[in-house]
Backbone as CSV, one residue per row, in Angstrom:
resi,resn,N_x,N_y,N_z,CA_x,CA_y,CA_z,C_x,C_y,C_z
1,UNK,42.753,-18.340,41.372,43.498,-19.415,42.011,43.398,-20.721,41.213
2,UNK,42.173,-21.049,40.738,41.967,-22.250,39.938,41.528,-21.829,38.543
3,UNK,42.257,-22.281,37.539,41.970,-21.888,36.159,41.751,-23.158,35.333
4,UNK,40.549,-23.298,34.795,40.177,-24.471,33.995,40.097,-24.028,32.541
5,UNK,40.908,-24.655,31.685,41.061,-24.177,30.312,40.675,-25.258,29.307
6,UNK,39.476,-25.129,28.739,39.029,-26.003,27.643,39.242,-27.487,27.952
7,UNK,38.855,-27.876,29.143,39.053,-29.263,29.575,38.036,-30.186,28.909
8,UNK,38.507,-31.341,28.482,37.635,-32.370,27.905,38.084,-33.740,28.396
9,UNK,37.111,-34.638,28.517,37.399,-36.015,28.919,36.594,-36.958,28.044
10,UNK,37.288,-37.939,27.458,36.617,-38.925,26.621,36.126,-40.106,27.457
11,UNK,35.288,-40.915,26.858,34.728,-42.073,27.546,35.831,-42.959,28.117
12,UNK,35.613,-43.443,29.338,36.583,-44.333,29.972,36.598,-45.704,29.303
13,UNK,35.545,-46.028,28.563,35.404,-47.366,27.997,36.045,-47.497,26.622
14,UNK,36.472,-46.375,26.043,37.069,-46.406,24.709,38.348,-45.575,24.721
15,UNK,39.474,-46.238,24.674,40.760,-45.551,24.779,41.314,-45.238,23.388
16,UNK,40.606,-44.386,22.668,41.109,-43.959,21.371,40.620,-42.555,21.074
17,UNK,41.196,-41.960,20.066,40.923,-40.545,19.758,39.507,-40.329,19.243
18,UNK,38.827,-41.396,18.861,37.458,-41.254,18.356,36.394,-41.569,19.401
19,UNK,36.816,-41.809,20.640,35.851,-42.100,21.703,34.970,-40.876,21.954
20,UNK,33.717,-41.096,22.297,32.830,-39.952,22.576,33.281,-39.193,23.822
21,UNK,32.925,-37.920,23.858,33.287,-37.098,25.009,32.282,-37.282,26.150
22,UNK,32.796,-37.450,27.361,31.966,-37.349,28.556,31.763,-35.882,28.912
23,UNK,32.836,-35.122,28.774,32.836,-33.687,29.074,33.651,-32.991,27.993
24,UNK,33.285,-31.769,27.693,34.090,-30.999,26.743,33.839,-29.513,26.952
25,UNK,34.806,-28.715,26.475,34.662,-27.249,26.522,34.414,-26.715,27.929
26,UNK,35.068,-27.292,28.922,34.907,-26.811,30.298,35.962,-25.745,30.564
27,UNK,35.511,-24.516,30.747,36.422,-23.410,31.061,35.813,-22.559,32.168
28,UNK,36.621,-22.211,33.151,36.168,-21.341,34.244,37.381,-20.902,35.051
29,UNK,37.225,-19.785,35.727,38.237,-19.306,36.666,37.581,-19.145,38.026
30,UNK,38.235,-19.669,39.042,37.689,-19.627,40.403,38.662,-18.873,41.295
31,UNK,38.149,-17.874,41.992,38.988,-17.061,42.865,38.909,-17.555,44.304
32,UNK,39.863,-17.139,45.088,39.932,-17.537,46.490,38.632,-17.199,47.213
33,UNK,38.150,-18.144,48.004,36.992,-17.915,48.849,35.646,-18.115,48.194
34,UNK,35.617,-18.520,46.918,34.324,-18.716,46.261,33.665,-20.017,46.722
35,UNK,32.319,-19.995,46.699,31.530,-21.200,46.990,30.598,-21.441,45.810
36,UNK,30.799,-22.569,45.157,30.100,-22.871,43.915,29.299,-24.151,44.075
37,UNK,28.044,-24.130,43.633,27.241,-25.344,43.555,27.190,-25.801,42.106
38,UNK,27.421,-27.082,41.912,27.430,-27.688,40.589,26.123,-28.450,40.405
39,UNK,25.290,-27.959,39.495,23.948,-28.509,39.300,23.796,-29.086,37.894
40,UNK,22.789,-29.939,37.743,22.478,-30.511,36.443,21.836,-31.870,36.621
41,UNK,21.198,-32.341,35.580,20.555,-33.650,35.626,21.604,-34.749,35.784
42,UNK,21.160,-35.916,36.213,22.068,-37.053,36.333,22.681,-37.386,34.983
43,UNK,23.949,-37.799,35.010,24.618,-38.204,33.787,25.282,-37.099,33.007
44,UNK,25.309,-35.883,33.564,25.933,-34.759,32.852,27.429,-34.627,33.148
45,UNK,27.954,-35.441,34.048,29.396,-35.430,34.301,29.831,-34.583,35.474
46,UNK,28.924,-34.295,36.400,29.277,-33.424,37.530,30.363,-34.059,38.407
47,UNK,30.166,-35.320,38.767,31.176,-35.998,39.591,32.477,-36.182,38.825
48,UNK,32.362,-36.479,37.537,33.568,-36.622,36.712,34.356,-35.319,36.688
49,UNK,33.663,-34.189,36.605,34.352,-32.897,36.615,35.097,-32.698,37.932
50,UNK,34.463,-33.010,39.050,35.159,-32.868,40.334,36.398,-33.762,40.391
51,UNK,36.271,-34.965,39.873,37.412,-35.885,39.890,38.527,-35.402,38.949
52,UNK,38.152,-34.734,37.879,39.166,-34.123,37.017,39.879,-32.984,37.744
53,UNK,39.115,-32.167,38.445,39.723,-31.034,39.148,40.685,-31.498,40.234
54,UNK,40.422,-32.669,40.795,41.317,-33.197,41.830,42.397,-34.104,41.244
55,UNK,42.395,-34.266,39.918,43.350,-35.108,39.184,43.278,-36.565,39.646
56,UNK,42.103,-36.980,40.078,41.860,-38.414,40.226,41.653,-39.026,38.841
57,UNK,41.131,-38.232,37.915,41.183,-38.521,36.481,41.975,-37.385,35.847
58,UNK,42.615,-37.650,34.729,43.345,-36.584,34.043,42.609,-36.201,32.759
59,UNK,42.589,-34.923,32.417,41.919,-34.479,31.190,42.591,-35.069,29.953
60,UNK,41.770,-35.365,28.955,42.319,-35.767,27.656,42.699,-34.550,26.827
61,UNK,42.062,-33.440,27.110,42.370,-32.182,26.430,42.282,-31.048,27.443
62,UNK,42.970,-29.957,27.140,42.901,-28.779,27.993,43.853,-28.849,29.181
63,UNK,43.677,-27.903,30.094,44.600,-27.800,31.218,43.849,-27.308,32.458
64,UNK,44.398,-27.634,33.611,43.898,-27.135,34.891,45.093,-26.579,35.645
65,UNK,45.001,-25.330,36.050,46.128,-24.671,36.724,45.723,-24.200,38.114
66,UNK,46.643,-24.330,39.032,46.474,-23.865,40.402,47.523,-22.799,40.668
67,UNK,47.076,-21.578,40.904,47.998,-20.452,41.062,48.979,-20.370,39.893
68,UNK,48.460,-20.619,38.693,49.271,-20.482,37.493,50.121,-21.686,37.147
69,UNK,50.068,-22.732,37.977,50.883,-23.925,37.741,49.991,-25.057,37.246
70,UNK,50.328,-25.621,36.083,49.558,-26.714,35.511,49.674,-27.978,36.361
71,UNK,48.617,-28.776,36.344,48.675,-30.060,37.064,49.784,-30.941,36.500
72,UNK,50.155,-30.718,35.246,51.217,-31.515,34.619,52.599,-31.178,35.182
73,UNK,52.699,-30.036,35.865,53.976,-29.612,36.434,54.049,-29.852,37.940
74,UNK,53.064,-30.550,38.474,52.989,-30.764,39.914,52.733,-32.240,40.189
75,UNK,53.331,-32.765,41.236,53.084,-34.169,41.577,51.620,-34.346,41.972
76,UNK,50.997,-35.466,41.609,49.604,-35.705,42.002,49.388,-35.591,43.499
77,UNK,50.342,-36.046,44.286,50.209,-35.987,45.743,50.124,-34.547,46.235
78,UNK,50.982,-33.686,45.715,50.963,-32.283,46.118,49.680,-31.610,45.642
79,UNK,49.248,-31.924,44.411,48.006,-31.343,43.888,46.839,-31.720,44.793
80,UNK,46.734,-32.999,45.141,45.587,-33.473,45.918,45.631,-33.004,47.360
81,UNK,46.803,-32.606,47.826,46.868,-31.987,49.149,46.206,-30.616,49.115
82,UNK,46.341,-29.927,47.990,45.792,-28.579,47.868,44.367,-28.558,47.320
83,UNK,44.020,-29.605,46.549,42.681,-29.721,45.955,42.117,-31.071,46.386
84,UNK,41.288,-31.050,47.399,40.851,-32.287,48.048,39.428,-32.661,47.634
85,UNK,39.271,-33.893,47.192,37.971,-34.402,46.741,37.345,-35.255,47.833
86,UNK,36.073,-34.974,48.153,35.333,-35.758,49.137,34.210,-36.486,48.392
87,UNK,34.302,-37.801,48.321,33.368,-38.594,47.532,32.015,-38.738,48.227
88,UNK,30.996,-38.992,47.411,29.666,-39.230,47.949,29.636,-40.516,48.770
89,UNK,30.253,-41.556,48.239,30.329,-42.835,48.944,31.614,-42.849,49.749
90,UNK,31.486,-42.587,51.041,32.666,-42.484,51.897,33.359,-43.840,52.023
91,UNK,34.666,-43.817,51.939,35.465,-45.036,52.088,36.218,-44.960,53.405
92,UNK,35.996,-45.947,54.259,36.727,-46.043,55.506,37.824,-47.101,55.359
93,UNK,39.019,-46.748,55.747,40.142,-47.672,55.681,40.138,-48.585,56.902
94,UNK,40.810,-49.732,56.844,40.864,-50.613,58.013,41.408,-49.875,59.233
95,UNK,40.785,-50.129,60.372,41.213,-49.477,61.604,40.086,-48.706,62.255
96,UNK,40.425,-47.981,63.274,39.437,-47.243,64.058,39.053,-45.926,63.380
97,UNK,38.045,-45.274,63.967,37.661,-43.941,63.490,38.849,-42.992,63.591
98,UNK,39.550,-43.032,64.709,40.694,-42.144,64.896,41.808,-42.457,63.901
99,UNK,42.017,-43.747,63.621,43.017,-44.117,62.613,42.685,-43.454,61.280
100,UNK,41.416,-43.455,60.923,40.990,-42.850,59.663,41.187,-41.344,59.676
101,UNK,40.935,-40.709,60.809,41.127,-39.265,60.891,42.603,-38.882,60.771
102,UNK,43.473,-39.804,61.132,44.910,-39.525,61.086,45.528,-39.775,59.711
103,UNK,44.771,-40.376,58.805,45.324,-40.756,57.503,45.930,-39.570,56.741
104,UNK,45.232,-38.421,56.631,45.831,-37.310,55.871,47.177,-36.852,56.425
105,UNK,47.285,-36.773,57.741,48.554,-36.323,58.332,49.665,-37.340,58.077
106,UNK,49.300,-38.622,58.065,50.306,-39.650,57.796,50.731,-39.639,56.336
107,UNK,49.772,-39.472,55.438,50.094,-39.468,54.012,50.973,-38.293,53.622
108,UNK,50.696,-37.143,54.235,51.396,-35.915,53.833,52.420,-35.458,54.872
109,UNK,52.705,-36.338,55.833,53.733,-36.060,56.844,53.486,-34.731,57.554
110,UNK,52.252,-34.614,58.055,51.838,-33.433,58.801,51.479,-33.842,60.234
111,UNK,51.610,-32.928,61.187,51.182,-33.261,62.550,49.663,-33.419,62.609
112,UNK,49.209,-34.368,63.395,47.777,-34.592,63.563,47.244,-33.588,64.580
113,UNK,46.265,-32.787,64.172,45.711,-31.740,65.017,44.505,-32.303,65.774
114,UNK,44.775,-32.846,66.932,43.720,-33.512,67.702,42.655,-32.525,68.177
115,UNK,43.070,-31.323,68.536,42.096,-30.320,69.003,41.156,-29.917,67.875
116,UNK,41.694,-29.747,66.686,40.849,-29.398,65.545,39.905,-30.547,65.221
117,UNK,40.412,-31.764,65.268,39.560,-32.926,65.004,38.396,-32.970,65.985
118,UNK,38.675,-32.720,67.248,37.621,-32.737,68.277,36.587,-31.649,68.001
119,UNK,37.060,-30.461,67.613,36.139,-29.358,67.324,35.247,-29.675,66.129
120,UNK,35.829,-30.287,65.105,35.052,-30.638,63.918,34.051,-31.757,64.213
121,UNK,34.453,-32.702,65.041,33.532,-33.775,65.438,32.330,-33.201,66.178
122,UNK,32.581,-32.254,67.048,31.481,-31.613,67.787,30.559,-30.868,66.832
123,UNK,31.144,-30.138,65.888,30.337,-29.367,64.937,29.497,-30.279,64.051
124,UNK,30.005,-31.487,63.779,29.292,-32.438,62.928,28.362,-33.349,63.731
125,UNK,28.181,-33.019,64.995,27.295,-33.799,65.872,27.784,-35.236,66.033
126,UNK,29.101,-35.357,66.197,29.713,-36.671,66.394,30.565,-36.720,67.663
127,UNK,30.302,-35.799,68.577,31.146,-35.717,69.773,31.050,-36.960,70.648
128,UNK,29.930,-37.676,70.569,29.759,-38.869,71.409,30.259,-40.137,70.731
129,UNK,30.776,-40.025,69.519,31.232,-41.198,68.775,32.501,-41.773,69.406
130,UNK,32.528,-43.080,69.569,33.706,-43.767,70.107,34.786,-43.807,69.032
131,UNK,35.874,-43.080,69.239,36.932,-42.991,68.234,37.711,-44.286,68.075
132,UNK,37.532,-45.198,69.037,38.209,-46.497,68.955,37.378,-47.520,68.187
133,UNK,36.175,-47.150,67.801,35.288,-48.051,67.082,35.836,-48.333,65.680
134,UNK,35.625,-49.549,65.194,36.012,-49.885,63.825,35.254,-48.969,62.867
135,UNK,35.987,-48.226,62.057,35.365,-47.225,61.188,34.409,-47.848,60.181
136,UNK,34.646,-49.100,59.826,33.788,-49.743,58.833,32.463,-50.228,59.427
137,UNK,32.301,-50.051,60.732,31.041,-50.391,61.383,30.140,-49.170,61.585
138,UNK,30.587,-48.013,61.094,29.785,-46.805,61.218,28.592,-46.856,60.262
139,UNK,27.576,-46.053,60.568,26.460,-45.903,59.635,26.920,-45.096,58.426
140,UNK,26.109,-45.119,57.359,26.464,-44.356,56.165,26.618,-42.876,56.442
141,UNK,25.726,-42.315,57.256,25.800,-40.898,57.588,27.022,-40.565,58.426
142,UNK,27.375,-41.457,59.351,28.580,-41.237,60.155,29.828,-41.296,59.284
143,UNK,29.845,-42.251,58.348,30.993,-42.343,57.442,31.150,-41.076,56.607
144,UNK,30.041,-40.548,56.113,30.112,-39.327,55.312,30.727,-38.188,56.109
145,UNK,30.300,-38.042,57.347,30.816,-36.936,58.157,32.276,-37.149,58.554
146,UNK,32.652,-38.391,58.852,34.055,-38.668,59.179,34.936,-38.414,57.949
147,UNK,34.474,-38.826,56.769,35.243,-38.577,55.544,35.414,-37.081,55.301
148,UNK,34.371,-36.309,55.576,34.457,-34.859,55.408,35.462,-34.263,56.385
149,UNK,35.360,-34.654,57.642,36.293,-34.137,58.655,37.730,-34.522,58.306
150,UNK,37.908,-35.761,57.887,39.235,-36.244,57.494,39.828,-35.349,56.401
151,UNK,38.994,-34.931,55.472,39.461,-34.062,54.390,39.745,-32.647,54.875
152,UNK,38.883,-32.119,55.753,39.109,-30.765,56.267,40.418,-30.666,57.050
153,UNK,40.812,-31.760,57.690,42.048,-31.746,58.472,43.293,-31.501,57.608
154,UNK,43.145,-31.669,56.293,44.254,-31.345,55.388,44.451,-29.842,55.220
155,UNK,43.389,-29.076,55.523,43.404,-27.620,55.326,43.781,-27.271,53.883
156,UNK,43.110,-27.921,52.947,43.366,-27.686,51.521,42.887,-26.294,51.112
157,UNK,43.456,-25.799,50.028,43.011,-24.516,49.469,41.641,-24.652,48.814
158,UNK,41.377,-25.847,48.254,40.124,-26.105,47.537,39.568,-27.433,48.008
159,UNK,38.278,-27.475,48.301,37.645,-28.730,48.667,36.473,-28.977,47.729
160,UNK,36.435,-30.178,47.190,35.439,-30.579,46.196,34.482,-31.561,46.863
161,UNK,33.226,-31.194,46.939,32.252,-31.918,47.752,31.223,-32.587,46.848
162,UNK,31.243,-33.911,46.816,30.354,-34.657,45.925,29.165,-35.210,46.722
163,UNK,28.125,-34.396,46.859,26.911,-34.789,47.587,27.239,-35.350,48.973
164,UNK,27.993,-34.590,49.739,28.511,-35.109,51.007,27.469,-35.174,52.120
165,UNK,26.264,-34.674,51.863,25.214,-34.792,52.883,24.061,-35.674,52.411
166,UNK,24.286,-36.460,51.348,23.193,-37.239,50.753,22.656,-38.330,51.667
167,UNK,23.476,-38.801,52.631,23.029,-39.856,53.544,22.545,-39.314,54.883
168,UNK,22.425,-38.003,54.996,22.128,-37.389,56.287,20.678,-36.955,56.380
169,UNK,20.152,-36.987,57.608,18.820,-36.441,57.844,18.915,-34.922,57.931
170,UNK,17.775,-34.265,58.056,17.757,-32.799,57.999,18.615,-32.138,59.078
171,UNK,18.537,-32.549,60.363,19.373,-31.889,61.375,20.871,-32.038,61.105
172,UNK,21.293,-33.240,60.682,22.713,-33.443,60.419,23.163,-32.746,59.136
173,UNK,22.267,-32.647,58.161,22.588,-31.882,56.953,22.845,-30.422,57.301
174,UNK,21.983,-29.843,58.101,22.159,-28.439,58.492,23.423,-28.257,59.330
175,UNK,23.746,-29.262,60.161,24.975,-29.183,60.960,26.202,-29.170,60.054
176,UNK,26.186,-30.014,59.025,27.310,-30.057,58.081,27.394,-28.747,57.301
177,UNK,26.257,-28.221,56.888,26.265,-26.939,56.174,26.852,-25.832,57.054
178,UNK,26.465,-25.817,58.319,26.991,-24.799,59.228,28.482,-24.999,59.458
179,UNK,28.908,-26.251,59.604,30.335,-26.548,59.774,31.121,-26.006,58.577
180,UNK,30.634,-26.291,57.373,31.337,-25.838,56.169,31.302,-24.321,56.039
181,UNK,30.199,-23.712,56.446,30.105,-22.262,56.393,31.131,-21.619,57.329
182,UNK,31.238,-22.149,58.534,32.219,-21.613,59.492,33.642,-21.855,59.008
183,UNK,33.862,-23.035,58.416,35.190,-23.344,57.883,35.546,-22.398,56.743
184,UNK,34.591,-22.145,55.896,34.808,-21.244,54.767,35.165,-19.844,55.245
185,UNK,34.438,-19.372,56.249,34.687,-18.014,56.746,36.032,-17.916,57.450
186,UNK,36.433,-18.955,58.160,37.689,-18.901,58.922,38.912,-19.221,58.060
187,UNK,38.750,-20.117,57.068,39.890,-20.573,56.276,39.959,-19.955,54.888
188,UNK,38.834,-19.432,54.393,38.815,-18.881,53.036,38.925,-19.938,51.951
189,UNK,38.560,-21.159,52.287,38.684,-22.276,51.356,37.690,-22.154,50.208
190,UNK,38.161,-22.389,48.985,37.260,-22.522,47.845,36.483,-23.816,48.008
191,UNK,35.172,-23.758,47.815,34.339,-24.954,47.904,33.506,-25.084,46.635
192,UNK,33.614,-26.245,46.007,32.821,-26.559,44.816,32.089,-27.856,45.117
193,UNK,30.760,-27.818,45.096,30.012,-28.980,45.534,28.878,-29.367,44.613
194,UNK,28.747,-30.670,44.383,27.597,-31.214,43.662,26.454,-31.420,44.649
195,UNK,25.272,-30.987,44.274,24.077,-31.265,45.062,22.886,-31.407,44.131
196,UNK,21.950,-32.270,44.528,20.681,-32.380,43.799,19.572,-31.635,44.544
197,UNK,19.935,-31.012,45.668,18.958,-30.272,46.463,19.056,-28.786,46.109
198,UNK,18.064,-28.277,45.396,18.129,-26.896,44.946,18.135,-25.917,46.103
199,UNK,17.359,-26.197,47.134,17.341,-25.310,48.302,18.709,-25.266,48.973
200,UNK,19.376,-26.405,48.987,20.719,-26.429,49.553,21.667,-25.560,48.736
201,UNK,21.572,-25.656,47.414,22.417,-24.827,46.555,22.194,-23.342,46.832
202,UNK,20.940,-22.956,47.029,20.636,-21.563,47.343,21.228,-21.152,48.683
203,UNK,21.212,-22.072,49.640,21.709,-21.745,50.980,23.223,-21.604,51.026
204,UNK,23.931,-22.488,50.322,25.362,-22.630,50.606,26.285,-21.978,49.585
205,UNK,25.770,-21.554,48.427,26.692,-21.073,47.394,26.378,-19.644,46.967
206,UNK,27.377,-19.029,46.370,27.195,-17.696,45.786,27.282,-17.752,44.263
207,UNK,27.635,-18.922,43.736,27.823,-19.074,42.288,27.331,-20.452,41.873
208,UNK,26.749,-20.534,40.685,26.233,-21.791,40.159,26.935,-22.147,38.851
209,UNK,27.362,-23.407,38.746,27.723,-23.987,37.461,26.605,-24.962,37.111
210,UNK,25.899,-24.697,36.023,24.836,-25.598,35.589,25.312,-26.366,34.368
211,UNK,25.288,-27.700,34.468,25.805,-28.541,33.400,24.679,-29.175,32.582
212,UNK,24.855,-29.187,31.284,23.963,-29.877,30.352,24.775,-30.175,29.105
213,UNK,24.487,-31.304,28.462,25.223,-31.652,27.259,26.705,-31.861,27.485
214,UNK,27.079,-32.241,28.708,28.483,-32.519,28.996,29.364,-31.297,29.118
215,UNK,28.763,-30.135,29.392,29.573,-28.935,29.585,28.846,-27.978,30.525
216,UNK,29.512,-26.908,30.925,28.886,-25.882,31.760,28.170,-24.901,30.839
217,UNK,26.848,-24.883,30.897,26.082,-23.995,30.011,25.674,-22.704,30.714
218,UNK,25.721,-22.689,32.035,25.484,-21.447,32.781,26.481,-21.345,33.919
219,UNK,27.116,-20.209,34.033,28.058,-19.900,35.100,27.700,-18.504,35.579
220,UNK,26.969,-18.439,36.682,26.411,-17.162,37.103,26.223,-17.144,38.614
221,UNK,25.807,-16.013,39.143,25.555,-15.924,40.577,24.361,-16.801,40.942
222,UNK,24.344,-17.266,42.162,23.241,-18.112,42.624,21.918,-17.380,42.510
223,UNK,21.898,-16.115,42.914,20.657,-15.340,42.849,20.172,-15.213,41.408
224,UNK,21.069,-14.884,40.496,20.696,-14.736,39.090,20.181,-16.054,38.520
225,UNK,20.833,-17.146,38.859,20.439,-18.443,38.315,19.018,-18.804,38.725
226,UNK,18.700,-18.624,39.993,17.383,-19.047,40.453,16.282,-18.044,40.101
227,UNK,16.659,-16.780,39.914,15.644,-15.792,39.537,15.416,-15.741,38.035
228,UNK,16.488,-15.896,37.255,16.343,-15.730,35.805,17.415,-16.517,35.060
229,UNK,17.304,-17.856,35.046,18.289,-18.646,34.299,18.227,-18.312,32.827
230,UNK,19.361,-18.414,32.158,19.442,-17.940,30.769,19.096,-19.004,29.740
231,UNK,18.998,-20.267,30.143,18.668,-21.320,29.184,17.352,-21.992,29.566
232,UNK,16.645,-22.466,28.562,15.400,-23.186,28.825,15.664,-24.480,29.588
233,UNK,16.813,-25.118,29.329,17.167,-26.341,30.055,17.237,-26.076,31.548
234,UNK,17.858,-24.972,31.934,17.951,-24.625,33.347,16.593,-24.252,33.915
235,UNK,15.788,-23.531,33.126,14.455,-23.167,33.610,13.622,-24.416,33.886
236,UNK,13.703,-25.397,33.003,12.988,-26.649,33.231,13.540,-27.362,34.465
237,UNK,14.856,-27.316,34.626,15.507,-28.019,35.737,15.047,-27.490,37.088
238,UNK,14.872,-26.183,37.210,14.452,-25.616,38.498,12.947,-25.406,38.576
239,UNK,12.229,-25.908,37.559,10.767,-25.833,37.605,10.209,-24.496,37.191
240,UNK,10.949,-23.781,36.338,10.463,-22.494,35.840,10.469,-22.508,34.330
241,UNK,9.846,-23.521,33.755,9.806,-23.680,32.311,8.981,-22.611,31.627
242,UNK,8.830,-22.741,30.328,8.213,-21.702,29.501,6.799,-21.326,29.975
243,UNK,5.993,-22.323,30.347,4.624,-22.013,30.738,4.588,-21.146,31.994
244,UNK,5.543,-21.405,32.891,5.564,-20.621,34.123,6.195,-19.265,33.906
245,UNK,7.264,-19.245,33.073,7.956,-17.985,32.832,7.061,-16.997,32.122
246,UNK,6.311,-17.479,31.138,5.485,-16.560,30.355,4.060,-16.454,30.908
C-alpha cells in the first residue's frame, strides 16, 4: 500500500544541491494492516521521516507512492486525508474541544460522526471532558488525546504517530495503546509510530524500523529486533551490546 523508494531529504537550512543530507537511502514497502515502531537515538530523523511520509515536507530525492500513485500525482490535501500525521506537540485551534474535533470533517467536507467521537473519547478516558471548554485550556495530556481522536475521525488508511503518548501517565498511555489496538483491528489501519519507550514498541508493533546515520539500518520483525538485532548500534541502543551478547 505504501512504497518508499530511495527517499532523501537535505538540510532545511541550506537550499542547494550541496547541502548535507538529513535522511538518505530510505526504502521500504508497507502492507495494509502493519504496525511499525520507528526507533533510534535522538537526531536520526525519525520525526522528519514521518513528516515526509505525510508530505508535510517533500523529499528532495526519491518517491513515495500510495497504492501505486506517487505523491507528485496527488493533491497534498487528498494525500494527507489518507496518510495522517499526529504530532508530538498537539496543536489546538481557536474554539472549543468539539470545534477541534470537527476540524477534519470541515476540511475534507465529511459528515461529523458524533457517535464515533463519543466512543473514542470514552476509550481515551476523556468521557467527562467538557466539550464546550476552550481547547487551548486543556492539559498537555488532554491535548495529545484530543489531537489523536481528531485524526482518527478522518479514518485514514495510514496514521503516523509521533510520540503521541509522551505527555501521558501510565494509565492513560495504556488506554491510548488499547484504543489504537482496537482501532487497528477494526479498521485495518497502517500505523507507523515513533517511540522512545522500548517496552511500548514491543507491546504495540509487529515490525521495527531502526534508524542510525540518517537511514533505516534495520527493518525486521519486532521479536527478531529485540532478540537478535543485526547491528552493534542497535544492540547498544537496546542495552545488548557486545559485552552482554558475548
